[in-house]
PDB file of C-alpha atoms in Angstrom:
ATOM      1  CA  MET L   1      59.473 -68.828  23.287  1.00 93.00           C
ATOM      2  CA  ASN L   2      56.412 -66.590  23.310  1.00 96.00           C
ATOM      3  CA  ILE L   3      56.910 -62.930  24.145  1.00 98.00           C
ATOM      4  CA  LYS L   4      53.915 -60.698  24.760  1.00 98.00           C
ATOM      5  CA  ILE L   5      53.996 -56.984  25.303  1.00 98.00           C
ATOM      6  CA  ILE L   6      50.780 -55.625  26.754  1.00 98.00           C
ATOM      7  CA  ALA L   7      50.683 -51.842  26.751  1.00 97.00           C
ATOM      8  CA  VAL L   8      48.260 -49.029  27.427  1.00 95.00           C
ATOM      9  CA  GLY L   9      47.394 -46.756  24.511  1.00 93.00           C
ATOM     10  CA  LYS L  10      47.694 -46.665  20.749  1.00 93.00           C
ATOM     11  CA  ILE L  11      50.830 -45.588  18.921  1.00 93.00           C
ATOM     12  CA  LYS L  12      50.079 -42.482  16.884  1.00 90.00           C
ATOM     13  CA  GLU L  13      53.580 -41.414  15.855  1.00 93.00           C
ATOM     14  CA  LYS L  14      54.777 -42.911  12.571  1.00 96.00           C
ATOM     15  CA  TYR L  15      58.450 -43.060  13.610  1.00 95.00           C
ATOM     16  CA  ILE L  16      57.552 -45.114  16.698  1.00 95.00           C
ATOM     17  CA  ARG L  17      55.359 -47.477  14.635  1.00 96.00           C
ATOM     18  CA  GLU L  18      58.278 -47.934  12.212  1.00 97.00           C
ATOM     19  CA  GLY L  19      60.656 -48.764  15.076  1.00 96.00           C
ATOM     20  CA  ILE L  20      58.203 -51.297  16.479  1.00 97.00           C
ATOM     21  CA  LYS L  21      57.792 -52.842  13.026  1.00 97.00           C
ATOM     22  CA  GLU L  22      61.559 -53.119  12.526  1.00 97.00           C
ATOM     23  CA  TYR L  23      62.279 -54.807  15.861  1.00 97.00           C
ATOM     24  CA  SER L  24      59.230 -57.046  15.525  1.00 97.00           C
ATOM     25  CA  LYS L  25      60.653 -58.253  12.196  1.00 97.00           C
ATOM     26  CA  ARG L  26      64.091 -58.823  13.719  1.00 96.00           C
ATOM     27  CA  LEU L  27      62.625 -60.722  16.662  1.00 97.00           C
ATOM     28  CA  SER L  28      60.588 -63.050  14.435  1.00 97.00           C
ATOM     29  CA  LYS L  29      63.555 -65.425  14.085  1.00 96.00           C
ATOM     30  CA  TYR L  30      63.950 -65.747  17.874  1.00 97.00           C
ATOM     31  CA  CYS L  31      60.433 -65.838  19.305  1.00 97.00           C
ATOM     32  CA  ASN L  32      56.724 -65.532  18.704  1.00 97.00           C
ATOM     33  CA  LEU L  33      55.989 -61.886  19.463  1.00 98.00           C
ATOM     34  CA  GLU L  34      52.581 -60.428  20.165  1.00 97.00           C
ATOM     35  CA  ILE L  35      51.930 -56.798  21.022  1.00 97.00           C
ATOM     36  CA  ILE L  36      48.573 -56.083  22.606  1.00 97.00           C
ATOM     37  CA  GLU L  37      47.269 -52.567  23.104  1.00 96.00           C
ATOM     38  CA  VAL L  38      44.559 -51.747  25.623  1.00 96.00           C
ATOM     39  CA  ALA L  39      42.693 -48.456  25.513  1.00 94.00           C
ATOM     40  CA  ASP L  40      43.938 -45.696  27.757  1.00 92.00           C
ATOM     41  CA  GLU L  41      41.597 -43.731  29.985  1.00 90.00           C
ATOM     42  CA  LYS L  42      41.188 -40.000  29.545  1.00 85.00           C
ATOM     43  CA  ALA L  43      43.420 -38.249  32.076  1.00 79.00           C
ATOM     44  CA  PRO L  44      42.997 -34.476  32.324  1.00 77.00           C
ATOM     45  CA  GLU L  45      46.040 -32.451  33.433  1.00 80.00           C
ATOM     46  CA  LYS L  46      44.833 -31.764  36.967  1.00 84.00           C
ATOM     47  CA  LEU L  47      43.765 -34.945  38.724  1.00 85.00           C
ATOM     48  CA  SER L  48      43.395 -35.748  42.381  1.00 88.00           C
ATOM     49  CA  LYS L  49      45.329 -38.746  43.746  1.00 89.00           C
ATOM     50  CA  LYS L  50      42.007 -40.581  44.023  1.00 91.00           C
ATOM     51  CA  ASP L  51      41.166 -39.901  40.355  1.00 90.00           C
ATOM     52  CA  MET L  52      44.659 -41.055  39.319  1.00 91.00           C
ATOM     53  CA  GLU L  53      44.135 -44.327  41.187  1.00 93.00           C
ATOM     54  CA  ILE L  54      40.732 -44.813  39.538  1.00 92.00           C
ATOM     55  CA  ILE L  55      42.277 -44.358  36.080  1.00 94.00           C
ATOM     56  CA  LYS L  56      45.220 -46.671  36.867  1.00 93.00           C
ATOM     57  CA  ASN L  57      42.802 -49.298  38.207  1.00 95.00           C
ATOM     58  CA  LYS L  58      40.646 -49.155  35.059  1.00 95.00           C
ATOM     59  CA  GLU L  59      43.705 -49.488  32.821  1.00 95.00           C
ATOM     60  CA  GLY L  60      45.092 -52.175  35.136  1.00 96.00           C
ATOM     61  CA  ALA L  61      41.947 -54.292  34.813  1.00 97.00           C
ATOM     62  CA  LYS L  62      42.292 -54.150  31.022  1.00 97.00           C
ATOM     63  CA  LEU L  63      45.980 -55.141  31.224  1.00 97.00           C
ATOM     64  CA  LEU L  64      45.296 -58.027  33.625  1.00 97.00           C
ATOM     65  CA  SER L  65      42.561 -59.404  31.365  1.00 96.00           C
ATOM     66  CA  LYS L  66      45.103 -59.889  28.554  1.00 97.00           C
ATOM     67  CA  ILE L  67      47.800 -61.764  30.513  1.00 95.00           C
ATOM     68  CA  PRO L  68      47.958 -65.448  29.541  1.00 92.00           C
ATOM     69  CA  GLN L  69      47.865 -68.165  32.205  1.00 89.00           C
ATOM     70  CA  ASN L  70      51.273 -69.447  33.363  1.00 92.00           C
ATOM     71  CA  SER L  71      53.155 -66.517  31.843  1.00 96.00           C
ATOM     72  CA  PHE L  72      56.132 -64.975  33.610  1.00 98.00           C
ATOM     73  CA  ILE L  73      55.089 -61.353  34.107  1.00 98.00           C
ATOM     74  CA  ILE L  74      57.621 -58.527  33.948  1.00 98.00           C
ATOM     75  CA  SER L  75      56.244 -55.088  34.716  1.00 98.00           C
ATOM     76  CA  LEU L  76      58.106 -51.978  33.607  1.00 96.00           C
ATOM     77  CA  GLU L  77      58.269 -49.612  36.567  1.00 94.00           C
ATOM     78  CA  ILE L  78      60.478 -46.718  37.605  1.00 90.00           C
ATOM     79  CA  GLU L  79      60.706 -48.392  41.033  1.00 91.00           C
ATOM     80  CA  GLY L  80      61.765 -51.716  39.487  1.00 95.00           C
ATOM     81  CA  LYS L  81      65.252 -53.178  39.373  1.00 97.00           C
ATOM     82  CA  GLU L  82      67.746 -51.563  37.004  1.00 96.00           C
ATOM     83  CA  ILE L  83      69.801 -54.207  35.210  1.00 97.00           C
ATOM     84  CA  SER L  84      72.218 -54.389  32.294  1.00 95.00           C
ATOM     85  CA  SER L  85      71.420 -55.815  28.863  1.00 95.00           C
ATOM     86  CA  GLU L  86      73.466 -58.898  29.774  1.00 95.00           C
ATOM     87  CA  GLU L  87      71.433 -59.358  32.958  1.00 97.00           C
ATOM     88  CA  LEU L  88      68.152 -59.052  31.038  1.00 97.00           C
ATOM     89  CA  SER L  89      69.406 -61.666  28.578  1.00 97.00           C
ATOM     90  CA  LYS L  90      70.314 -63.989  31.465  1.00 97.00           C
ATOM     91  CA  LYS L  91      66.919 -63.368  33.117  1.00 97.00           C
ATOM     92  CA  MET L  92      65.100 -64.331  29.910  1.00 97.00           C
ATOM     93  CA  LYS L  93      67.318 -67.413  29.481  1.00 96.00           C
ATOM     94  CA  ASP L  94      66.749 -68.484  33.101  1.00 97.00           C
ATOM     95  CA  ILE L  95      62.980 -68.158  32.626  1.00 97.00           C
ATOM     96  CA  MET L  96      63.174 -70.347  29.500  1.00 94.00           C
ATOM     97  CA  ILE L  97      65.392 -72.929  31.217  1.00 94.00           C
ATOM     98  CA  SER L  98      62.898 -73.144  34.087  1.00 95.00           C
ATOM     99  CA  GLY L  99      60.327 -74.453  31.598  1.00 93.00           C
ATOM    100  CA  ILE L 100      58.228 -71.310  31.218  1.00 94.00           C
ATOM    101  CA  ASN L 101      57.448 -70.666  27.550  1.00 93.00           C
ATOM    102  CA  ASP L 102      55.689 -67.311  27.903  1.00 96.00           C
ATOM    103  CA  ILE L 103      57.076 -63.981  29.071  1.00 98.00           C
ATOM    104  CA  THR L 104      54.685 -61.054  29.289  1.00 98.00           C
ATOM    105  CA  PHE L 105      56.016 -57.510  29.578  1.00 98.00           C
ATOM    106  CA  ILE L 106      53.577 -54.904  30.883  1.00 98.00           C
ATOM    107  CA  ILE L 107      53.834 -51.187  30.033  1.00 96.00           C
ATOM    108  CA  GLY L 108      51.427 -48.876  31.828  1.00 94.00           C
ATOM    109  CA  GLY L 109      49.917 -45.632  30.682  1.00 90.00           C
ATOM    110  CA  SER L 110      51.025 -42.091  31.430  1.00 87.00           C
ATOM    111  CA  LEU L 111      50.102 -42.467  35.114  1.00 90.00           C
ATOM    112  CA  GLY L 112      51.876 -45.800  35.553  1.00 91.00           C
ATOM    113  CA  LEU L 113      50.570 -49.172  36.695  1.00 96.00           C
ATOM    114  CA  SER L 114      47.881 -50.029  39.195  1.00 96.00           C
ATOM    115  CA  GLN L 115      48.914 -51.688  42.434  1.00 96.00           C
ATOM    116  CA  GLU L 116      47.061 -54.833  41.346  1.00 97.00           C
ATOM    117  CA  VAL L 117      49.186 -55.139  38.191  1.00 97.00           C
ATOM    118  CA  ARG L 118      52.349 -54.418  40.174  1.00 97.00           C
ATOM    119  CA  ASN L 119      51.418 -57.129  42.695  1.00 97.00           C
ATOM    120  CA  LYS L 120      50.806 -59.680  39.918  1.00 97.00           C
ATOM    121  CA  ALA L 121      54.255 -59.128  38.365  1.00 97.00           C
ATOM    122  CA  ASN L 122      56.870 -61.821  38.929  1.00 97.00           C
ATOM    123  CA  TYR L 123      59.618 -59.284  38.271  1.00 98.00           C
ATOM    124  CA  LYS L 124      59.688 -55.484  38.299  1.00 98.00           C
ATOM    125  CA  LEU L 125      62.071 -53.993  35.738  1.00 97.00           C
ATOM    126  CA  SER L 126      63.262 -50.396  35.452  1.00 96.00           C
ATOM    127  CA  PHE L 127      65.074 -49.044  32.430  1.00 93.00           C
ATOM    128  CA  SER L 128      66.045 -45.878  34.277  1.00 89.00           C
ATOM    129  CA  LYS L 129      64.998 -43.506  37.030  1.00 87.00           C
ATOM    130  CA  MET L 130      64.104 -41.155  34.178  1.00 85.00           C
ATOM    131  CA  THR L 131      60.565 -41.007  32.836  1.00 82.00           C
ATOM    132  CA  PHE L 132      60.071 -42.051  29.208  1.00 83.00           C
ATOM    133  CA  PRO L 133      56.950 -41.658  27.071  1.00 83.00           C
ATOM    134  CA  HIS L 134      55.120 -44.980  27.377  1.00 80.00           C
ATOM    135  CA  GLN L 135      54.799 -45.168  23.564  1.00 86.00           C
ATOM    136  CA  LEU L 136      58.567 -44.832  23.077  1.00 92.00           C
ATOM    137  CA  MET L 137      59.140 -47.433  25.795  1.00 94.00           C
ATOM    138  CA  ARG L 138      57.789 -50.104  23.440  1.00 95.00           C
ATOM    139  CA  VAL L 139      60.619 -49.522  20.961  1.00 96.00           C
ATOM    140  CA  ILE L 140      63.224 -49.427  23.721  1.00 96.00           C
ATOM    141  CA  LEU L 141      61.874 -52.665  25.218  1.00 97.00           C
ATOM    142  CA  LEU L 142      61.757 -54.440  21.842  1.00 98.00           C
ATOM    143  CA  GLU L 143      65.337 -53.420  21.129  1.00 97.00           C
ATOM    144  CA  GLN L 144      66.480 -54.786  24.495  1.00 97.00           C
ATOM    145  CA  ILE L 145      64.609 -58.070  24.006  1.00 98.00           C
ATOM    146  CA  TYR L 146      66.262 -58.384  20.578  1.00 97.00           C
ATOM    147  CA  ARG L 147      69.653 -57.567  22.096  1.00 96.00           C
ATOM    148  CA  GLY L 148      68.970 -60.144  24.821  1.00 96.00           C
ATOM    149  CA  PHE L 149      68.387 -62.926  22.301  1.00 96.00           C
ATOM    150  CA  ARG L 150      71.544 -61.958  20.395  1.00 96.00           C
ATOM    151  CA  ILE L 151      73.577 -62.045  23.624  1.00 95.00           C
ATOM    152  CA  MET L 152      72.046 -65.417  24.571  1.00 95.00           C
ATOM    153  CA  ARG L 153      73.132 -66.917  21.255  1.00 94.00           C
ATOM    154  CA  GLY L 154      76.553 -65.304  21.192  1.00 93.00           C
ATOM    155  CA  GLU L 155      75.694 -63.461  17.994  1.00 92.00           C
ATOM    156  CA  PRO L 156      77.314 -60.158  17.071  1.00 87.00           C
ATOM    157  CA  TYR L 157      75.282 -57.023  17.801  1.00 75.00           C
ATOM    158  CA  HIS L 158      75.835 -56.258  21.444  1.00 59.00           C
ATOM    159  CA  LYS L 159      78.808 -54.015  22.061  1.00 59.00           C
TER     160      LYS L 159
END
């Protein structure tokens, strides 16, 4: 199984980089993991709705250019479906059973995802109605993917 995470922005905080490194190492026995960062656009504090859409569309074009053909695309969105860890594990297993070898998770920038990226997604996933920093979301997502593989294999970890 190939798992790709395509995200907007670079990780600057050391503690987040360490978390990503740790879960990437743990996941190496379950899948081929690739994390791709695309550059974020400068977004001043006060933006019009039109300017926000322009920024999201620029970031969205960069995200879309990195998605592999025939990949199952899961976008992370506040408006997506909230599911349990067990349900995420089952979703990943069902995708694998269907013969799809690539799952791509998309994490937008601070303004979210463009409509074009949202439309391309096969599944819209929400971790919460709360807003999380998009950098921290990478660690949370990696942990849940790891947990999902452990659940799938009946291995201890999930409690």
